[in-house]
Coordinates of C-alpha atoms in Angstrom, one line a residue:
Chain A
X92 CA -34.9 -4.1 -6.4
X93 CA -33.0 -3.7 -3.2
X94 CA -34.1 -4.7 0.2
X95 CA -35.1 -2.2 2.8
X96 CA -33.4 -2.3 6.1
X97 CA -35.5 -4.0 8.8
X98 CA -33.1 -3.2 11.7
X99 CA -30.8 -6.1 10.9
X100 CA -29.2 -7.8 8.0
X101 CA -32.4 -8.7 6.1
X102 CA -30.7 -11.7 4.5
X103 CA -28.8 -13.6 7.2
X104 CA -26.8 -15.5 4.6
X105 CA -25.3 -12.3 3.2
X106 CA -21.9 -11.5 4.6
X107 CA -21.3 -8.2 2.7
X108 CA -23.7 -5.6 1.4
X109 CA -23.8 -2.1 0.2
X110 CA -26.4 0.4 1.3
X111 CA -27.3 3.8 0.1
X112 CA -29.7 6.3 1.6
X113 CA -30.6 10.0 2.2
X114 CA -28.2 12.0 4.3
X115 CA -29.6 15.4 3.5
X116 CA -32.3 17.1 1.4
X117 CA -30.9 15.8 -1.9
X118 CA -27.7 14.2 -0.7
X119 CA -27.0 10.5 -0.6
X120 CA -24.7 8.5 1.6
X121 CA -23.3 5.0 1.1
X122 CA -22.2 2.4 3.6
X123 CA -20.7 -1.1 3.6
X124 CA -22.6 -3.7 5.6
X125 CA -20.8 -6.6 7.3
X126 CA -22.0 -9.8 8.7
X127 CA -18.9 -11.9 9.3
X128 CA -16.9 -13.4 12.2
X129 CA -19.2 -12.0 14.8
X130 CA -19.2 -8.5 13.4
X131 CA -22.6 -7.4 12.1
X132 CA -23.2 -3.7 11.3
X133 CA -22.4 -0.9 9.0
X134 CA -19.0 0.5 8.1
X135 CA -18.7 3.9 6.5
X136 CA -16.8 7.1 6.1
X137 CA -19.1 9.6 7.8
X138 CA -17.0 12.6 7.0
X139 CA -13.5 14.1 7.2
X140 CA -11.4 11.9 9.6
X141 CA -14.6 10.2 10.8
X142 CA -14.7 6.5 10.0
X143 CA -17.6 4.7 11.7
X144 CA -18.6 1.2 12.5
X145 CA -21.9 0.8 14.1
X146 CA -23.7 -2.4 15.0
X147 CA -27.0 -0.4 14.9
X148 CA -28.4 0.3 11.5
X149 CA -28.8 4.1 11.6
X150 CA -31.8 5.7 10.0
X151 CA -32.8 2.4 8.5
X152 CA -36.0 3.7 6.9
X153 CA -33.9 6.1 4.7
X154 CA -31.7 3.4 3.3
X155 CA -31.9 0.5 0.9
X156 CA -29.3 -2.3 0.6
X157 CA -28.3 -5.3 -1.4
X158 CA -25.6 -7.9 -1.6
X159 CA -23.1 -7.9 -4.5
X160 CA -23.9 -10.3 -7.4
X161 CA -21.4 -12.3 -9.4
X162 CA -18.6 -12.3 -6.8
X163 CA -17.7 -15.8 -5.7
X164 CA -18.2 -16.6 -2.0
X165 CA -14.5 -17.1 -1.3
X166 CA -13.8 -13.5 -2.6
X167 CA -16.6 -12.1 -0.5
X168 CA -15.3 -13.9 2.6
X169 CA -11.8 -12.4 1.9
X170 CA -13.5 -9.0 1.5
X171 CA -15.4 -9.4 4.8
X172 CA -12.3 -10.5 6.6
X173 CA -10.5 -7.4 5.4
X174 CA -13.4 -5.3 6.6
X175 CA -13.3 -6.9 10.0
X176 CA -9.5 -6.2 10.1
X177 CA -10.3 -2.6 9.4
X178 CA -13.1 -2.4 11.9
X179 CA -10.9 -3.8 14.7
X180 CA -8.5 -0.9 14.3
X181 CA -11.2 1.8 13.6
X182 CA -10.0 4.0 16.4
X183 CA -6.7 4.4 14.6
X184 CA -8.2 5.5 11.3
X185 CA -7.6 8.9 10.0
X186 CA -9.1 9.1 6.5
X187 CA -9.4 12.6 5.1
X188 CA -12.5 13.6 3.0
X189 CA -11.6 14.2 -0.6
X190 CA -13.3 13.6 -3.9
X191 CA -11.1 12.2 -6.7
X192 CA -10.3 8.5 -6.5
X193 CA -7.1 7.4 -8.0
X194 CA -6.6 4.0 -6.4
X195 CA -3.4 5.2 -4.9
X196 CA -3.7 3.9 -1.5
X197 CA -4.7 0.7 0.3
X198 CA -6.0 -0.2 3.8
X199 CA -3.1 -1.8 5.6
X200 CA -3.4 -4.3 8.5
X201 CA -3.9 -1.5 10.9
X202 CA -7.0 -0.5 9.1
X203 CA -5.2 2.6 8.0
X204 CA -5.7 4.1 4.6
X205 CA -2.1 4.3 3.7
X206 CA 0.3 5.2 0.9
X207 CA 0.7 2.3 -1.4
X208 CA 1.5 3.3 -5.0
X209 CA 3.5 6.1 -6.4
X210 CA 1.6 9.4 -6.2
X211 CA -1.2 10.2 -3.9
X212 CA -4.8 11.1 -3.6
X213 CA -6.1 13.5 -1.0
X214 CA -8.7 11.3 0.6
X215 CA -12.0 9.5 0.1
X216 CA -15.7 10.1 0.0
X217 CA -18.3 7.7 1.4
X218 CA -18.5 6.1 -2.0
X219 CA -14.8 5.8 -2.8
X220 CA -14.3 4.5 0.7
X221 CA -16.2 1.4 -0.4
X222 CA -14.3 1.3 -3.6
X223 CA -11.0 1.4 -1.7
X224 CA -11.9 -1.4 0.6
X225 CA -13.0 -3.6 -2.3
X226 CA -9.8 -2.6 -4.1
X227 CA -7.8 -3.6 -1.0
X228 CA -9.3 -7.1 -1.3
X229 CA -8.5 -7.3 -5.0
X230 CA -12.0 -6.5 -6.2
X231 CA -12.7 -3.7 -8.7
X232 CA -16.3 -2.7 -8.1
X233 CA -16.4 -0.1 -10.9
X234 CA -14.3 0.9 -13.9
X235 CA -13.5 4.1 -12.0
X236 CA -10.6 5.0 -14.4
X237 CA -13.2 5.5 -17.1
X238 CA -15.6 7.7 -15.2
X239 CA -16.2 11.0 -16.9
X240 CA -16.2 14.5 -15.4
X241 CA -19.8 15.7 -15.3
X242 CA -20.7 19.3 -15.3
X243 CA -23.7 18.9 -12.9
X244 CA -21.3 17.7 -10.2
X245 CA -20.3 21.4 -9.7
X246 CA -23.7 22.1 -8.0
X247 CA -23.0 19.4 -5.5
X248 CA -19.4 20.5 -5.1
X249 CA -20.3 24.2 -4.4
X250 CA -22.8 23.0 -1.7
X251 CA -20.1 20.8 -0.2
X252 CA -17.6 23.7 0.1
X253 CA -20.3 25.9 1.6
X254 CA -21.0 23.1 4.2
X255 CA -17.3 22.7 4.9
X256 CA -16.9 26.5 5.4
X257 CA -19.7 26.4 7.9
X258 CA -18.4 23.3 9.6
X259 CA -14.9 24.7 10.0
X260 CA -16.2 28.1 11.2
X261 CA -18.4 26.4 13.8
X262 CA -15.7 23.8 14.6
X263 CA -17.8 20.8 13.7
X264 CA -14.8 19.5 11.9
X265 CA -11.0 20.0 12.1
X266 CA -9.6 20.4 8.7
X267 CA -6.2 21.9 8.0
X268 CA -5.9 24.8 5.5
X269 CA -3.7 22.6 3.3
X270 CA -6.3 19.9 3.1
X271 CA -9.1 22.4 2.6
X272 CA -7.2 23.9 -0.4
X273 CA -6.5 20.4 -1.8
X274 CA -10.2 19.7 -1.6
X275 CA -11.1 23.0 -3.3
X276 CA -8.7 22.1 -6.1
X277 CA -10.9 19.1 -6.9
X278 CA -13.7 21.2 -8.2
X279 CA -13.5 19.8 -11.7
X280 CA -12.5 16.2 -11.0
X281 CA -14.6 13.1 -11.7
X282 CA -16.9 12.1 -9.0
X283 CA -18.2 8.7 -8.3
X284 CA -21.6 9.0 -6.7
X285 CA -23.0 6.8 -3.8
X286 CA -25.8 5.5 -5.9
X287 CA -23.3 4.4 -8.6
X288 CA -21.3 2.4 -6.1
X289 CA -24.5 0.8 -4.9
X290 CA -25.6 0.1 -8.5
X291 CA -22.4 -2.1 -8.9
X292 CA -24.0 -4.8 -6.7
X293 CA -26.1 -5.6 -9.7
X294 CA -23.2 -6.1 -12.0
X295 CA -22.8 -9.8 -12.9
X296 CA -19.2 -9.3 -14.1
X297 CA -17.3 -6.8 -12.1
X298 CA -16.1 -4.2 -12.6
X299 CA -19.2 -2.3 -13.6
X300 CA -18.9 0.0 -16.6
X301 CA -20.0 3.7 -16.5
X302 CA -22.8 3.1 -19.0
X303 CA -24.5 0.6 -16.5
X304 CA -24.1 2.9 -13.5
X305 CA -25.4 5.8 -15.6
X306 CA -28.5 3.8 -16.3
X307 CA -29.1 2.3 -12.8
X308 CA -27.8 5.2 -10.7
X309 CA -30.6 7.8 -11.4
X310 CA -33.2 5.1 -10.8
X311 CA -31.7 4.3 -7.4
X312 CA -31.5 8.0 -6.5
X313 CA -35.1 8.7 -7.4
X314 CA -36.2 5.6 -5.5
X315 CA -34.3 6.7 -2.3
X316 CA -35.4 10.3 -2.5
X317 CA -38.9 9.1 -2.7
X318 CA -38.7 7.1 0.5
X319 CA -40.7 8.5 3.3
Chain B
X21 CA -1.1 -29.2 16.2
X22 CA -1.0 -31.5 19.2
X23 CA -0.8 -29.9 22.6
X24 CA 2.7 -29.9 23.9
X25 CA 3.2 -30.0 27.7
X26 CA 5.9 -27.6 28.7
X27 CA 7.4 -26.6 32.0
X28 CA 9.8 -23.8 32.7
X29 CA 11.3 -22.0 35.6
X30 CA 11.2 -18.5 36.9
X31 CA 12.8 -15.9 34.8
X32 CA 13.1 -12.3 35.6
X33 CA 11.1 -11.3 32.6
X34 CA 8.3 -13.8 33.2
X35 CA 6.8 -14.0 36.6
X36 CA 4.6 -16.8 37.9
X37 CA 5.9 -19.4 35.5
X38 CA 7.0 -22.0 38.0
X39 CA 4.3 -24.4 36.9
X40 CA 3.3 -26.5 34.0
X41 CA 1.4 -25.1 31.0
X42 CA 0.3 -26.5 27.8
X43 CA 0.3 -24.5 24.6
X44 CA -3.5 -24.5 24.6
X45 CA -3.8 -23.7 28.2
X46 CA -6.0 -20.6 28.4
X47 CA -4.4 -19.7 31.8
X48 CA -1.4 -18.6 29.7
X49 CA -3.4 -15.6 28.5
X50 CA -3.7 -14.4 32.1
X51 CA 0.0 -13.8 32.3
X52 CA 0.9 -13.2 28.7
X53 CA -0.3 -10.9 26.0
X54 CA 0.1 -13.5 23.4
X55 CA 1.7 -16.9 22.9
X56 CA 3.2 -17.9 19.6
X57 CA 4.5 -21.4 18.7
X58 CA 7.4 -21.5 16.3
X59 CA 8.6 -24.6 14.5
X60 CA 12.2 -24.2 13.3
X61 CA 12.1 -26.1 10.1
X62 CA 10.2 -29.0 8.6
X63 CA 13.1 -31.4 9.4
X64 CA 13.9 -29.9 12.7
X65 CA 12.5 -31.3 16.0
X66 CA 12.8 -28.0 17.8
X67 CA 10.1 -25.5 18.3
X68 CA 10.2 -22.1 20.1
X69 CA 7.4 -20.4 21.9
X70 CA 7.4 -16.6 22.1
X71 CA 5.8 -15.3 25.2
X72 CA 4.8 -11.7 25.4
X73 CA 4.3 -10.5 28.9
X74 CA 1.0 -8.7 29.5
X75 CA 2.4 -5.8 31.5
X76 CA 5.8 -5.2 30.0
X77 CA 5.1 -6.5 26.5
X78 CA 8.6 -7.9 26.5
X79 CA 9.3 -11.0 24.6
X80 CA 10.9 -14.1 26.0
X81 CA 11.5 -17.3 24.0
X82 CA 11.1 -20.8 25.2
X83 CA 13.0 -23.3 23.0
X84 CA 11.7 -26.8 23.1
X85 CA 13.1 -30.0 21.6
X86 CA 10.4 -32.4 20.7
X87 CA 12.9 -35.4 20.5
X88 CA 14.7 -34.9 23.8
X89 CA 12.0 -33.0 25.7
X90 CA 14.6 -30.5 26.7
X91 CA 13.8 -26.8 26.9
X92 CA 15.5 -23.5 27.5
X93 CA 14.3 -20.1 28.2
X94 CA 15.9 -16.9 27.0
X95 CA 15.1 -13.3 26.6
X96 CA 14.9 -11.7 23.2
X97 CA 18.4 -10.3 23.4
X98 CA 19.9 -13.7 24.1
X99 CA 17.8 -15.3 21.5
X100 CA 18.8 -12.8 18.9
X101 CA 22.5 -13.8 19.4
X102 CA 22.1 -17.3 18.0
X103 CA 19.6 -16.8 15.2
X104 CA 20.0 -14.8 12.1
X105 CA 17.5 -12.3 10.8
X106 CA 16.6 -14.8 8.0
X107 CA 15.9 -17.4 10.6
X108 CA 13.8 -15.0 12.6
X109 CA 11.8 -14.4 9.4
X110 CA 11.3 -18.1 9.1
X111 CA 10.2 -18.4 12.7
X112 CA 7.7 -15.6 12.2
X113 CA 6.3 -17.1 9.1
X114 CA 6.1 -20.6 10.6
X115 CA 4.4 -19.2 13.6
X116 CA 1.9 -17.5 11.4
X117 CA 1.2 -20.8 9.6
X118 CA 0.8 -22.7 13.0
X119 CA -1.4 -20.0 14.4
X120 CA -3.5 -20.0 11.3
X121 CA -4.1 -23.7 11.5
X122 CA -5.0 -23.4 15.2
X123 CA -7.5 -20.6 14.6
X124 CA -8.8 -22.3 11.5
X125 CA -9.6 -25.4 13.5
X126 CA -11.7 -23.2 15.8
X127 CA -13.4 -20.9 13.2
X128 CA -12.6 -20.6 9.5
X129 CA -14.1 -17.1 9.4
X130 CA -11.7 -15.9 12.2
X131 CA -8.8 -17.5 10.4
X132 CA -9.5 -15.3 7.4
X133 CA -9.5 -12.2 9.6
X134 CA -6.3 -13.4 11.2
X135 CA -4.7 -13.6 7.8
X136 CA -5.5 -9.9 7.1
X137 CA -4.7 -8.8 10.6
X138 CA -1.2 -10.4 10.4
X139 CA 0.1 -10.3 6.9
X140 CA -1.0 -6.7 6.3
X141 CA 1.1 -5.5 9.3
X142 CA 4.3 -6.9 7.7
X143 CA 6.2 -4.1 6.2
X144 CA 6.5 -4.7 2.5
X145 CA 10.0 -3.3 2.2
X146 CA 11.6 -4.4 5.4
X147 CA 9.9 -7.8 5.5
X148 CA 10.3 -8.6 1.9
X149 CA 12.3 -11.8 2.6
X150 CA 9.6 -12.9 5.0
X151 CA 7.0 -12.8 2.3
X152 CA 9.3 -14.9 0.2
X153 CA 9.5 -17.5 3.0
X154 CA 5.8 -17.3 3.4
X155 CA 5.1 -18.4 -0.1
X156 CA 7.8 -21.0 0.1
X157 CA 6.3 -22.5 3.2
X158 CA 2.8 -22.3 1.9
X159 CA 3.6 -24.2 -1.2
X160 CA 2.2 -27.8 -0.9
X161 CA 0.2 -26.9 2.2
X162 CA -3.4 -27.8 1.6
X163 CA -6.0 -25.4 2.9
X164 CA -9.5 -24.8 1.8
X165 CA -10.2 -22.2 -0.9
X166 CA -11.2 -19.4 1.4
X167 CA -7.7 -19.5 3.0
X168 CA -6.0 -19.6 -0.3
X169 CA -8.0 -16.6 -1.6
X170 CA -7.5 -14.6 1.6
X171 CA -3.8 -15.1 1.5
X172 CA -3.6 -14.0 -2.1
X173 CA -5.8 -11.0 -1.4
X174 CA -3.7 -10.0 1.6
X175 CA -0.5 -10.0 -0.5
X176 CA -1.8 -8.0 -3.4
X177 CA 0.9 -5.4 -3.0
X178 CA 3.5 -8.1 -3.8
X179 CA 2.0 -9.0 -7.2
X180 CA 5.4 -8.7 -8.9
X181 CA 7.1 -11.1 -6.5
X182 CA 8.0 -14.2 -8.5
X183 CA 7.5 -16.5 -5.5
X184 CA 4.0 -15.1 -5.1
X185 CA 3.4 -16.0 -8.8
X186 CA 4.5 -19.5 -8.0
X187 CA 2.1 -19.6 -5.1
X188 CA -0.7 -18.2 -7.3
X189 CA -0.1 -21.0 -9.8
X190 CA -0.1 -23.6 -7.1
X191 CA -3.4 -22.2 -5.7
X192 CA -4.9 -22.2 -9.2
X193 CA -4.0 -25.9 -9.6
X194 CA -5.6 -26.7 -6.2
X195 CA -8.8 -24.7 -7.1
X196 CA -9.2 -26.6 -10.3
X197 CA -10.8 -29.3 -8.3
X198 CA -13.5 -27.0 -7.1
X199 CA -14.2 -24.8 -10.1
X200 CA -14.6 -25.0 -13.8
X201 CA -12.1 -23.0 -15.9
X202 CA -14.7 -20.2 -16.4
X203 CA -15.5 -20.0 -12.7
X204 CA -11.8 -20.1 -11.9
X205 CA -11.2 -17.0 -14.0
X206 CA -13.8 -15.1 -12.0
X207 CA -12.5 -16.4 -8.6
X208 CA -8.9 -15.4 -9.4
X209 CA -9.7 -12.2 -11.2
X210 CA -7.8 -9.3 -9.6
X211 CA -5.6 -11.5 -7.4

């Protein structure tokens, strides 16, 4: 099973890792861990327009992490280099928070989540943020095209909208009406969960299929929610 | 690349240059935002050095003939008069290759970051010809596998470019020395 944080990269030979942990009562959050070219820390989409790189492992006791399996070192190095390129321009990032992942955009050299293919998606979650970075380095972490829409995601979605309503009212976040409406239109879209992105590290042959994530994901979730 | 001793005289766009510098002289960084070395062509003995001034961020170019040791300094406008846009692309690509080699000699990890920092900033539509030149120049240049992979990963948006396909095939041949056929499929998957 995954390593627990110990305040630094537990395995000094790992250059990329994925972590997942508690961010609320029942909510999980995922992050990408980097240890490459002098950059060691965690990169994640904290919320709407809030991309963060921290060389301090925040709330380490609530997170577990592991390094991807089955990905050749050369590919991991390219991924890590891409991450560093993104981190170096982190102040210029402006990544909206939205749910459905369509693989429509890439991170360009300015670290910006940018239009790439025809069509568009509204933004990323903490989980699809990781998918998008892997995708930008030519690595498909999950078979996200085949993810199903699940009815129990609506509970999470309703809570999210309630939180955003509060956050907007109290000015914790600045979100345009247009983006808010786009986000609300994603009520019945497929959602890739943080624990499912994390579970892909155990996939020997990427991309991981839904059936595998469906099996490992709940185990990861219950393990994390059981952490002190 | 070997250090090339250069000297050049005062120019309105580059203050404090009435002294000798070498390409690798770190004192250059005190006056200039960045320094790029451009080789014109493989069979040409001239190189150009682009100097970007720290305060103004203006470019000036120093042309240098390796065979005659002669040099000339000109501003960007003058320089643009005697090179075509295609030649500028080639200069930019060649500068990229030279810088890559220099950084790679210092740190292979930093070289990979440099690849993504640089190539991803090239505009796919406007700089399309530059990508073609990149792949042409890269063919038959031997790097380690990490560099090959990072260059391919940083040019994913050009998958349909036939010259990239040539480069991909070239890299595949090179990597056959390091991997079995099965491993190679995993390494190149998605690129």
